[in-house]
């Protein structure tokens, strides 16, 4: 099932699979636009015990509102939360904030669902970026 939502300049597509929830973001993630992501992550808490993958490959701009949303989700989802293919803008923000090892970062959606939680900080983030 796909649910589509556009608020200002962020586009979110939600895929609820039998074993995972995948949230695809594109556009600009800031204070004015992260509301639908926050809601989708909140709803994902009750969707089984499989991974919740946030695909950030098409995010062209991100500020601390995105990071704050992801940190809050991490508290509720734990290792179920996984980031897939974060864009350069997201990787840069995570590095500036020294949060490279906080999230499980994967090269793509398939790896995020398949491989499980992996932490590796900037090394994993760098390999995710270079795989594109």
XYZ file of N, CA, C and O in Angstrom:
528
model
N 0.838 -1.174 0.000
C 0.000 0.000 0.000
C 0.886 1.241 0.000
O 1.781 1.359 0.816
N 0.642 2.138 -0.883
C 1.384 3.388 -0.945
C 0.510 4.514 -0.408
O -0.664 4.602 -0.743
N 1.086 5.347 0.414
C 0.404 6.572 0.807
C 1.316 7.704 0.395
O 2.509 7.671 0.637
N 0.774 8.678 -0.253
C 1.577 9.792 -0.744
C 1.135 11.069 -0.041
O -0.036 11.302 0.158
N 2.119 11.862 0.298
C 1.822 13.098 0.973
C 2.855 14.138 0.567
O 4.034 13.850 0.505
N 2.394 15.325 0.278
C 3.304 16.413 -0.045
C 2.971 17.598 0.854
O 1.856 18.068 0.853
N 3.922 18.028 1.628
C 3.767 19.208 2.452
C 4.910 20.124 2.081
O 6.071 19.777 2.233
N 4.562 21.274 1.575
C 5.528 22.250 1.100
C 6.519 21.612 0.140
O 6.175 21.352 -0.982
N 7.713 21.285 0.579
C 8.733 20.852 -0.359
C 9.335 19.487 -0.020
O 10.438 19.188 -0.400
N 8.617 18.670 0.731
C 9.077 17.316 1.035
C 8.031 16.331 0.538
O 6.847 16.482 0.802
N 8.491 15.318 -0.172
C 7.591 14.287 -0.682
C 7.901 12.992 0.052
O 9.063 12.608 0.155
N 6.859 12.348 0.564
C 7.007 11.108 1.321
C 6.140 10.033 0.696
O 4.954 10.247 0.466
N 6.746 8.891 0.407
C 6.007 7.720 -0.058
C 6.243 6.613 0.951
O 7.392 6.299 1.289
N 5.164 6.032 1.459
C 5.236 4.968 2.455
C 4.861 3.645 1.810
O 3.814 3.541 1.174
N 5.724 2.651 1.985
C 5.460 1.286 1.524
C 5.370 0.402 2.767
O 6.370 0.233 3.470
N 4.188 -0.143 3.017
C 4.016 -1.069 4.139
C 4.064 -2.486 3.583
O 3.115 -2.948 2.976
N 5.181 -3.145 3.803
C 5.382 -4.508 3.338
C 5.083 -5.470 4.490
O 5.047 -5.053 5.645
N 4.910 -6.750 4.190
C 4.652 -7.700 5.282
C 5.772 -7.751 6.326
O 5.507 -7.969 7.501
N 7.011 -7.521 5.896
C 8.136 -7.657 6.824
C 8.859 -6.353 7.138
O 9.828 -6.359 7.898
N 8.426 -5.250 6.561
C 9.140 -3.984 6.768
C 8.245 -2.808 6.382
O 7.247 -2.970 5.673
N 8.637 -1.639 6.844
C 8.044 -0.386 6.408
C 9.159 0.409 5.760
O 10.240 0.558 6.337
N 8.917 0.906 4.549
C 9.915 1.711 3.851
C 9.321 3.093 3.610
O 8.239 3.229 3.044
N 10.052 4.114 4.053
C 9.650 5.502 3.879
C 10.645 6.155 2.929
O 11.825 6.240 3.247
N 10.166 6.580 1.765
C 11.033 7.229 0.779
C 10.794 8.728 0.829
O 9.670 9.188 0.649
N 11.872 9.472 1.062
C 11.789 10.923 1.110
C 12.480 11.531 -0.094
O 13.525 11.037 -0.529
N 11.914 12.629 -0.577
C 12.595 13.407 -1.612
C 12.260 14.873 -1.395
O 11.195 15.216 -0.894
N 13.212 15.713 -1.766
C 13.009 17.148 -1.620
C 13.795 17.712 -0.460
O 14.906 17.275 -0.172
N 13.184 18.684 0.235
C 13.839 19.405 1.310
C 13.186 19.073 2.639
O 11.977 19.232 2.801
N 13.990 18.611 3.586
C 13.495 18.233 4.907
C 13.890 19.304 5.913
O 15.066 19.435 6.257
N 12.913 20.065 6.361
C 13.170 21.109 7.346
C 12.006 21.187 8.320
O 11.074 20.381 8.264
N 12.054 22.157 9.215
C 11.055 22.281 10.271
C 9.632 22.356 9.721
O 8.710 21.793 10.301
N 9.468 23.020 8.596
C 8.136 23.188 8.021
C 7.629 21.948 7.305
O 6.439 21.864 7.003
N 8.494 20.990 7.015
C 8.071 19.882 6.158
C 8.182 18.485 6.765
O 7.728 17.530 6.153
N 8.763 18.332 7.950
C 8.989 16.986 8.488
C 7.790 16.383 9.210
O 7.836 15.219 9.618
N 6.718 17.116 9.347
C 5.530 16.611 10.042
C 5.032 15.259 9.528
O 4.805 14.340 10.323
N 4.850 15.102 8.230
C 4.390 13.798 7.720
C 5.373 12.662 8.008
O 4.956 11.535 8.280
N 6.671 12.936 7.981
C 7.659 11.918 8.326
C 7.513 11.540 9.792
O 7.533 10.354 10.152
N 7.371 12.523 10.639
C 7.198 12.272 12.070
C 5.983 11.365 12.305
O 6.050 10.381 13.049
N 4.881 11.669 11.643
C 3.668 10.871 11.772
C 3.872 9.450 11.231
O 3.471 8.470 11.865
N 4.511 9.321 10.080
C 4.753 8.005 9.482
C 5.642 7.147 10.383
O 5.410 5.944 10.528
N 6.653 7.749 10.986
C 7.527 7.008 11.902
C 6.769 6.588 13.156
O 6.937 5.477 13.655
N 5.907 7.466 13.644
C 5.086 7.136 14.811
C 4.170 5.944 14.498
O 4.032 5.020 15.308
N 3.553 5.956 13.322
C 2.673 4.862 12.922
C 3.448 3.565 12.717
O 2.934 2.479 12.970
N 4.695 3.667 12.276
C 5.513 2.475 12.018
C 5.840 1.719 13.298
O 6.104 0.516 13.253
N 5.817 2.401 14.432
C 6.107 1.748 15.706
C 5.160 0.566 15.913
O 5.565 -0.497 16.379
N 3.902 0.726 15.534
C 2.912 -0.317 15.739
C 2.785 -1.305 14.593
O 1.895 -2.150 14.603
N 3.636 -1.209 13.598
C 3.554 -2.080 12.420
C 4.550 -3.233 12.549
O 5.631 -3.204 11.973
N 4.201 -4.233 13.334
C 5.057 -5.406 13.473
C 6.364 -5.100 14.169
O 6.518 -4.082 14.835
N 7.316 -6.012 13.969
C 8.627 -5.822 14.592
C 9.745 -5.821 13.561
O 10.912 -5.948 13.894
N 9.388 -5.651 12.293
C 10.380 -5.600 11.224
C 11.028 -4.236 11.117
O 10.670 -3.292 11.831
N 11.997 -4.131 10.223
C 12.719 -2.870 10.068
C 11.849 -1.737 9.530
O 10.891 -1.970 8.799
N 12.223 -0.531 9.922
C 11.632 0.687 9.388
C 12.770 1.412 8.681
O 13.700 1.900 9.324
N 12.695 1.423 7.353
C 13.775 1.956 6.528
C 13.385 3.337 6.032
O 12.316 3.513 5.441
N 14.251 4.303 6.267
C 14.041 5.657 5.759
C 15.045 5.867 4.638
O 16.252 5.944 4.874
N 14.538 5.926 3.407
C 15.384 6.136 2.231
C 15.577 7.634 2.046
O 14.629 8.365 1.755
N 16.817 8.073 2.209
C 17.144 9.499 2.162
C 17.946 9.866 0.911
O 18.540 10.941 0.848
N 17.942 9.000 -0.079
C 18.775 9.206 -1.265
C 18.374 10.426 -2.086
O 19.207 11.001 -2.776
N 17.120 10.834 -2.014
C 16.654 11.959 -2.835
C 16.392 13.223 -2.022
O 15.701 14.124 -2.479
N 16.974 13.302 -0.836
C 16.836 14.507 -0.014
C 17.926 15.485 -0.426
O 19.117 15.220 -0.260
N 17.523 16.615 -0.966
C 18.474 17.606 -1.452
C 18.916 18.598 -0.392
O 19.980 19.215 -0.498
N 18.097 18.771 0.639
C 18.418 19.681 1.731
C 17.855 19.084 3.003
O 16.754 18.533 3.014
N 18.606 19.191 4.089
C 18.122 18.730 5.389
C 18.681 19.632 6.472
O 19.823 20.087 6.378
N 17.861 19.892 7.474
C 18.362 20.632 8.630
C 18.130 19.807 9.886
O 17.749 18.640 9.818
N 18.356 20.406 11.026
C 18.292 19.658 12.277
C 16.890 19.146 12.596
O 16.752 18.244 13.423
N 15.870 19.659 11.964
C 14.522 19.127 12.184
C 14.440 17.674 11.714
O 13.800 16.842 12.366
N 15.103 17.349 10.614
C 15.143 15.960 10.150
C 15.894 15.107 11.165
O 15.422 14.028 11.549
N 17.039 15.571 11.603
C 17.841 14.812 12.563
C 17.063 14.608 13.861
O 17.033 13.503 14.420
N 16.407 15.643 14.341
C 15.611 15.546 15.562
C 14.495 14.506 15.401
O 14.263 13.688 16.302
N 13.839 14.511 14.253
C 12.782 13.537 13.973
C 13.346 12.115 13.984
O 12.746 11.201 14.557
N 14.500 11.929 13.358
C 15.118 10.606 13.317
C 15.596 10.161 14.710
O 15.469 8.984 15.067
N 16.127 11.083 15.492
C 16.570 10.740 16.845
C 15.394 10.317 17.720
O 15.484 9.338 18.472
N 14.280 11.033 17.622
C 13.092 10.654 18.388
C 12.586 9.287 17.945
O 12.192 8.460 18.781
N 12.599 9.040 16.640
C 12.169 7.737 16.134
C 13.097 6.637 16.621
O 12.656 5.532 16.941
N 14.377 6.927 16.699
C 15.364 5.941 17.165
C 15.073 5.528 18.602
O 15.230 4.366 18.974
N 14.633 6.478 19.425
C 14.277 6.158 20.806
C 13.120 5.166 20.859
O 13.092 4.282 21.712
N 12.168 5.307 19.959
C 10.984 4.433 19.966
C 11.197 3.137 19.192
O 10.667 2.098 19.567
N 11.952 3.210 18.107
C 12.118 2.047 17.234
C 13.382 1.241 17.534
O 13.487 0.088 17.121
N 14.344 1.843 18.178
C 15.602 1.152 18.455
C 16.290 0.725 17.164
O 16.331 1.480 16.185
N 16.795 -0.500 17.159
C 17.526 -1.011 15.999
C 16.643 -1.285 14.785
O 17.157 -1.606 13.722
N 15.349 -1.169 14.946
C 14.451 -1.336 13.784
C 14.625 -0.184 12.789
O 14.377 -0.362 11.595
N 15.037 0.993 13.268
C 15.213 2.150 12.391
C 16.514 2.024 11.621
O 17.582 1.851 12.211
N 16.427 2.126 10.306
C 17.598 2.033 9.441
C 17.519 3.105 8.365
O 16.461 3.337 7.803
N 18.652 3.728 8.080
C 18.720 4.736 7.028
C 19.290 4.106 5.771
O 20.286 3.383 5.833
N 18.659 4.392 4.637
C 19.121 3.849 3.358
C 19.625 4.983 2.479
O 18.943 5.988 2.283
N 20.809 4.806 1.974
C 21.412 5.683 0.960
C 21.258 7.167 1.252
O 20.775 7.925 0.419
N 21.692 7.624 2.421
C 21.550 9.054 2.695
C 22.299 9.900 1.671
O 23.414 9.566 1.279
N 21.643 10.952 1.249
C 22.252 11.864 0.278
C 23.436 12.590 0.908
O 23.640 12.570 2.126
N 24.182 13.268 0.058
C 25.327 14.045 0.527
C 24.894 15.057 1.577
O 25.577 15.244 2.588
N 23.751 15.703 1.365
C 23.277 16.722 2.309
C 23.010 16.118 3.686
O 23.353 16.710 4.715
N 22.421 14.927 3.717
C 22.131 14.273 4.988
C 23.419 13.781 5.642
O 23.627 13.968 6.842
N 24.296 13.163 4.865
C 25.572 12.696 5.416
C 26.376 13.844 6.014
O 26.956 13.718 7.098
N 26.411 14.945 5.302
C 27.155 16.117 5.780
C 26.598 16.592 7.116
O 27.348 16.868 8.060
N 25.273 16.661 7.212
C 24.636 17.094 8.451
C 24.946 16.130 9.596
O 25.292 16.557 10.705
N 24.867 14.831 9.340
C 25.184 13.848 10.378
C 26.639 13.964 10.832
O 26.943 13.829 12.021
N 27.526 14.220 9.895
C 28.945 14.376 10.248
C 29.185 15.643 11.064
O 29.915 15.620 12.046
N 28.575 16.750 10.653
C 28.739 18.006 11.381
C 28.262 17.850 12.823
O 28.889 18.352 13.761
N 27.163 17.124 12.998
C 26.589 16.932 14.324
C 27.228 15.759 15.083
O 26.830 15.463 16.203
N 28.202 15.122 14.453
C 28.917 13.980 15.031
C 27.961 12.846 15.416
O 28.063 12.248 16.481
N 27.028 12.560 14.496
C 26.039 11.507 14.716
C 26.216 10.348 13.745
O 25.309 9.551 13.552
N 27.390 10.255 13.144
C 27.632 9.220 12.144
C 27.411 7.809 12.645
O 26.965 6.949 11.907
N 27.667 7.532 13.907
C 27.503 6.186 14.440
C 26.183 5.957 15.147
O 25.950 4.891 15.692
N 25.308 6.936 15.135
C 24.052 6.840 15.868
C 23.021 5.969 15.155
O 22.238 5.275 15.786
N 23.038 6.005 13.830
C 22.031 5.304 13.041
C 22.660 4.161 12.259
O 23.822 4.228 11.861
N 21.864 3.142 12.005
C 22.277 2.076 11.100
C 22.121 2.613 9.680
O 21.018 2.955 9.258
N 23.231 2.742 8.966
C 23.233 3.319 7.620
C 23.571 2.224 6.618
O 24.550 1.499 6.796
N 22.758 2.122 5.567
C 22.932 1.094 4.545
C 23.000 1.728 3.162
O 22.512 2.835 2.954
N 23.585 1.013 2.229
C 23.784 1.531 0.879
C 22.483 1.719 0.120
O 22.380 2.601 -0.731
N 21.463 0.899 0.410
C 20.186 1.017 -0.295
C 19.089 0.349 0.531
O 19.352 -0.222 1.589
N 17.853 0.408 0.017
C 16.712 -0.157 0.730
C 16.848 -1.662 0.931
O 16.551 -2.187 2.014
N 17.286 -2.352 -0.099
C 17.409 -3.811 -0.021
C 18.378 -4.205 1.092
O 18.085 -5.079 1.912
N 19.525 -3.561 1.128
C 20.515 -3.863 2.165
C 19.973 -3.533 3.551
O 20.219 -4.265 4.511
N 19.222 -2.451 3.671
C 18.679 -2.059 4.977
C 17.698 -3.090 5.504
O 17.695 -3.401 6.695
N 16.887 -3.649 4.632
C 15.932 -4.675 5.057
C 16.654 -5.988 5.316
O 16.423 -6.660 6.311
N 17.571 -6.339 4.448
C 18.243 -7.641 4.492
C 19.291 -7.751 5.592
O 19.362 -8.756 6.296
N 20.116 -6.733 5.770
C 21.322 -6.870 6.576
C 21.134 -6.641 8.065
O 21.997 -6.990 8.853
N 20.078 -6.042 8.462
C 19.897 -5.804 9.889
C 20.650 -4.583 10.361
O 21.299 -3.886 9.588
N 20.564 -4.322 11.664
C 21.208 -3.126 12.198
C 22.727 -3.243 12.158
O 23.284 -4.230 12.606
N 23.355 -2.254 11.575
C 24.810 -2.197 11.488
C 25.227 -0.779 11.830
O 24.657 0.165 11.319
N 26.196 -0.639 12.687
C 26.701 0.693 13.014
C 28.143 0.749 12.600
O 28.913 -0.147 12.860
N 28.502 1.838 11.985
C 29.883 1.968 11.591
C 30.289 3.402 11.443
O 31.345 3.707 10.930
N 29.430 4.297 11.854
C 29.772 5.710 11.801
C 30.090 6.188 10.408
O 29.460 5.819 9.438
N 31.120 7.003 10.308
C 31.454 7.640 9.049
C 31.904 6.638 7.994
O 31.724 6.862 6.819
N 32.493 5.510 8.406
C 32.932 4.516 7.426
C 31.737 3.969 6.658
O 31.751 3.897 5.442
N 30.676 3.585 7.379
C 29.480 3.071 6.712
C 28.826 4.173 5.902
O 28.421 3.969 4.770
N 28.729 5.349 6.477
C 28.102 6.467 5.758
C 28.882 6.783 4.496
O 28.314 7.031 3.446
N 30.203 6.744 4.575
C 31.022 7.040 3.415
C 30.845 5.965 2.356
O 30.757 6.258 1.160
N 30.756 4.706 2.773
C 30.584 3.650 1.776
C 29.197 3.707 1.162
O 29.014 3.402 0.001
N 28.192 4.139 1.940
C 26.853 4.293 1.369
C 26.849 5.386 0.313
O 26.248 5.246 -0.749
N 27.543 6.466 0.576
C 27.598 7.575 -0.384
C 28.385 7.192 -1.632
O 28.014 7.556 -2.738
N 29.463 6.449 -1.456
C 30.297 6.118 -2.606
C 29.687 5.035 -3.479
O 30.079 4.863 -4.613
N 28.678 4.324 -2.959
C 28.058 3.253 -3.743
C 27.100 3.802 -4.793
O 26.616 3.077 -5.619
N 26.815 5.110 -4.733
C 25.887 5.690 -5.707
C 26.582 6.060 -6.974
O 27.654 6.403 -7.129
